[in-house]
Amino acid sequence: YLLQVASLATKQDAQRLVSQLMLLGYDSFIQSHLGHSVHYYRVIVGPFDTLSLAEKERHQLQSRFSETFVIKS
């Protein structure tokens, strides 16, 4: 399981957020996505072995990043 923390319009903003998450101790990376001719950069945390672990971290992250949600990898 993975957590999507944000979907951003610029790679630079996504890289900044990844750096911030890494300073907080989270393994994170960027997933590039093309949707309706617009490029998005998804900031992802994980992976997590179980849904339970992913949900626990989602709860922690939502206090800072309210749009965080679980995706199945």
XYZ file of N, CA, C and O in Angstrom:
292
model
N 0.831 -1.185 0.000
C 0.000 0.000 0.000
C 0.872 1.244 0.000
O 1.980 1.238 0.530
N 0.342 2.302 -0.614
C 1.032 3.580 -0.685
C 0.098 4.672 -0.180
O -1.118 4.488 -0.149
N 0.684 5.806 0.173
C -0.107 6.981 0.532
C 0.171 8.083 -0.480
O 1.330 8.401 -0.739
N -0.881 8.638 -1.054
C -0.707 9.824 -1.884
C -0.925 11.027 -0.987
O -2.003 11.207 -0.419
N 0.116 11.822 -0.842
C 0.076 12.976 0.050
C -0.422 14.218 -0.689
O -1.132 15.046 -0.125
N -0.049 14.333 -1.964
C -0.452 15.500 -2.746
C -0.315 15.199 -4.227
O 0.418 14.291 -4.629
N -1.014 15.989 -5.026
C -0.874 15.976 -6.474
C -0.628 17.420 -6.879
O -1.498 18.275 -6.691
N 0.555 17.688 -7.397
C 0.982 19.070 -7.624
C 1.237 19.345 -9.107
O 1.556 18.429 -9.874
N 1.132 20.598 -9.485
C 1.263 20.983 -10.884
C 2.710 21.095 -11.359
O 2.974 20.987 -12.550
N 3.641 21.312 -10.425
C 5.034 21.448 -10.855
C 5.920 20.410 -10.163
O 5.699 20.069 -8.998
N 6.898 19.959 -10.907
C 7.847 18.992 -10.365
C 8.642 19.607 -9.217
O 8.946 18.945 -8.227
N 8.954 20.888 -9.324
C 9.716 21.581 -8.285
C 8.958 21.571 -6.949
O 9.544 21.310 -5.903
N 7.655 21.839 -6.987
C 6.849 21.794 -5.757
C 6.814 20.384 -5.185
O 6.904 20.198 -3.972
N 6.690 19.392 -6.060
C 6.674 17.998 -5.619
C 8.012 17.624 -4.973
O 8.038 16.958 -3.934
N 9.113 18.073 -5.565
C 10.435 17.778 -5.001
C 10.606 18.422 -3.629
O 11.195 17.825 -2.728
N 10.089 19.634 -3.468
C 10.148 20.298 -2.165
C 9.398 19.504 -1.107
O 9.864 19.323 0.014
N 8.222 19.010 -1.479
C 7.416 18.246 -0.536
C 8.083 16.913 -0.197
O 8.106 16.501 0.958
N 8.672 16.265 -1.181
C 9.406 15.011 -0.932
C 10.538 15.273 0.058
O 10.739 14.504 1.002
N 11.270 16.348 -0.128
C 12.367 16.691 0.786
C 11.837 16.922 2.200
O 12.436 16.454 3.176
N 10.722 17.609 2.313
C 10.112 17.871 3.620
C 9.700 16.560 4.291
O 9.945 16.354 5.478
N 9.085 15.664 3.530
C 8.662 14.374 4.076
C 9.859 13.531 4.502
O 9.818 12.854 5.533
N 10.932 13.574 3.727
C 12.130 12.805 4.080
C 12.734 13.326 5.377
O 13.203 12.537 6.195
N 12.707 14.636 5.587
C 13.196 15.208 6.848
C 12.350 14.749 8.029
O 12.840 14.659 9.154
N 11.081 14.446 7.768
C 10.189 13.942 8.808
C 10.328 12.430 9.006
O 9.679 11.844 9.857
N 11.183 11.798 8.173
C 11.444 10.369 8.326
C 10.633 9.454 7.435
O 10.623 8.239 7.627
N 9.938 10.007 6.445
C 9.116 9.199 5.543
C 9.863 8.893 4.246
O 10.465 9.789 3.646
N 9.784 7.628 3.805
C 10.261 7.272 2.469
C 9.238 7.815 1.491
O 8.051 7.471 1.568
N 9.673 8.675 0.588
C 8.726 9.284 -0.339
C 9.359 9.450 -1.710
O 10.581 9.465 -1.849
N 8.488 9.574 -2.714
C 8.945 9.721 -4.088
C 7.855 10.385 -4.909
O 6.739 10.592 -4.439
N 8.195 10.699 -6.152
C 7.272 11.374 -7.065
C 6.835 10.398 -8.145
O 7.660 9.681 -8.714
N 5.535 10.396 -8.431
C 4.968 9.661 -9.550
C 4.417 10.678 -10.525
O 3.567 11.483 -10.167
N 4.917 10.645 -11.755
C 4.446 11.559 -12.778
C 3.163 10.992 -13.398
O 3.046 9.790 -13.628
N 2.184 11.864 -13.653
C 0.898 11.407 -14.188
C 0.385 12.421 -15.210
O 0.374 13.625 -14.943
N -0.029 11.926 -16.371
C -0.614 12.787 -17.398
C -2.113 12.544 -17.424
O -2.564 11.427 -17.681
N -2.874 13.572 -17.120
C -4.332 13.449 -17.112
C -4.966 14.593 -17.862
O -4.706 15.748 -17.558
N -5.793 14.289 -18.854
C -6.484 15.307 -19.651
C -5.525 16.384 -20.157
O -5.758 17.575 -19.993
N -4.393 15.947 -20.706
C -3.380 16.843 -21.290
C -2.679 17.740 -20.275
O -2.023 18.702 -20.647
N -2.840 17.442 -18.998
C -2.174 18.206 -17.939
C -1.281 17.258 -17.153
O -1.693 16.162 -16.793
N -0.062 17.691 -16.912
C 0.890 16.875 -16.160
C 0.747 17.158 -14.664
O 0.701 18.313 -14.261
N 0.660 16.087 -13.881
C 0.611 16.199 -12.424
C 1.766 15.416 -11.831
O 2.217 14.429 -12.412
N 2.195 15.834 -10.671
C 3.263 15.149 -9.947
C 2.710 14.730 -8.587
O 2.436 15.568 -7.734
N 2.507 13.435 -8.450
C 1.955 12.892 -7.214
C 3.079 12.607 -6.234
O 4.072 11.970 -6.594
N 2.913 13.067 -5.021
C 3.888 12.792 -3.967
C 3.375 11.589 -3.181
O 2.265 11.612 -2.641
N 4.205 10.537 -3.160
C 3.831 9.250 -2.605
C 4.727 8.915 -1.421
O 5.932 9.152 -1.461
N 4.124 8.326 -0.375
C 4.862 7.817 0.785
C 4.613 6.315 0.855
O 3.504 5.849 0.647
N 5.656 5.576 1.170
C 5.509 4.123 1.319
C 6.608 3.397 0.586
O 7.592 4.010 0.193
N 6.454 2.134 0.422
C 5.265 1.310 0.599
C 5.089 0.812 2.036
O 6.017 0.841 2.839
N 3.858 0.344 2.298
C 3.501 -0.255 3.576
C 3.021 -1.680 3.312
O 2.314 -1.922 2.336
N 3.408 -2.598 4.179
C 3.082 -4.012 3.976
C 1.603 -4.326 4.147
O 1.092 -5.243 3.517
N 0.926 -3.587 5.007
C -0.486 -3.878 5.273
C -1.315 -2.600 5.201
O -0.799 -1.495 5.375
N -2.604 -2.785 4.977
C -3.527 -1.657 4.976
C -3.558 -0.986 6.342
O -3.623 0.234 6.452
N -3.454 -1.784 7.376
C -3.462 -1.255 8.744
C -2.303 -0.284 8.977
O -2.500 0.802 9.541
N -1.115 -0.656 8.539
C 0.047 0.237 8.678
C -0.125 1.505 7.841
O 0.207 2.608 8.290
N -0.643 1.344 6.632
C -0.859 2.503 5.762
C -1.874 3.457 6.389
O -1.674 4.679 6.387
N -2.953 2.919 6.942
C -3.976 3.757 7.580
C -3.424 4.485 8.806
O -3.754 5.643 9.051
N -2.578 3.807 9.556
C -1.963 4.433 10.734
C -1.115 5.645 10.313
O -1.216 6.723 10.907
N -0.304 5.478 9.276
C 0.526 6.590 8.803
C -0.319 7.675 8.139
O -0.011 8.858 8.256
N -1.378 7.276 7.450
C -2.282 8.269 6.846
C -2.845 9.183 7.928
O -2.875 10.399 7.777
N -3.256 8.580 9.014
C -3.802 9.360 10.130
C -2.761 10.361 10.654
O -3.087 11.521 10.922
N -1.513 9.920 10.765
C -0.432 10.800 11.234
C -0.195 11.947 10.249
O -0.037 13.098 10.649
N -0.177 11.616 8.965
C 0.130 12.621 7.952
C -1.007 13.612 7.729
O -0.764 14.757 7.343
N -2.235 13.198 7.959
C -3.365 14.087 7.683
C -3.391 15.327 8.558
O -4.002 16.317 8.185
N -2.698 15.303 9.679
C -2.644 16.515 10.494
C -1.845 17.624 9.791
O -2.111 18.796 9.999
N -0.910 17.229 8.945
C -0.113 18.213 8.183
C -0.541 18.311 6.728
O -0.399 19.361 6.110
N -0.980 17.187 6.174
C -1.308 17.103 4.745
C -2.716 16.505 4.637
O -2.884 15.294 4.544
N -3.711 17.353 4.644
C -5.108 16.926 4.782
C -5.630 16.077 3.624
O -6.620 15.380 3.769
N -4.978 16.131 2.467
C -5.458 15.388 1.299
C -4.889 13.978 1.199
O -5.105 13.297 0.200
N -4.181 13.508 2.197
C -3.527 12.201 2.151
C -4.552 11.076 2.109
O -5.519 11.079 2.872
N -4.336 10.116 1.185
C -5.209 8.950 1.129
C -4.417 7.718 0.715
O -3.322 7.820 0.148
N -4.980 6.537 0.991
C -4.336 5.252 0.716
C -4.635 4.824 -0.709
O -5.778 4.953 -1.186
N -3.601 4.319 -1.394
C -3.798 3.676 -2.692
C -3.140 2.304 -2.643
O -2.144 2.107 -1.960
N -3.740 1.357 -3.334
C -3.189 0.007 -3.352
C -2.147 -0.069 -4.459
O -2.395 0.346 -5.583
N -0.962 -0.564 -4.108
C 0.124 -0.624 -5.098
C 0.140 -1.945 -5.823
O -0.473 -2.891 -5.461
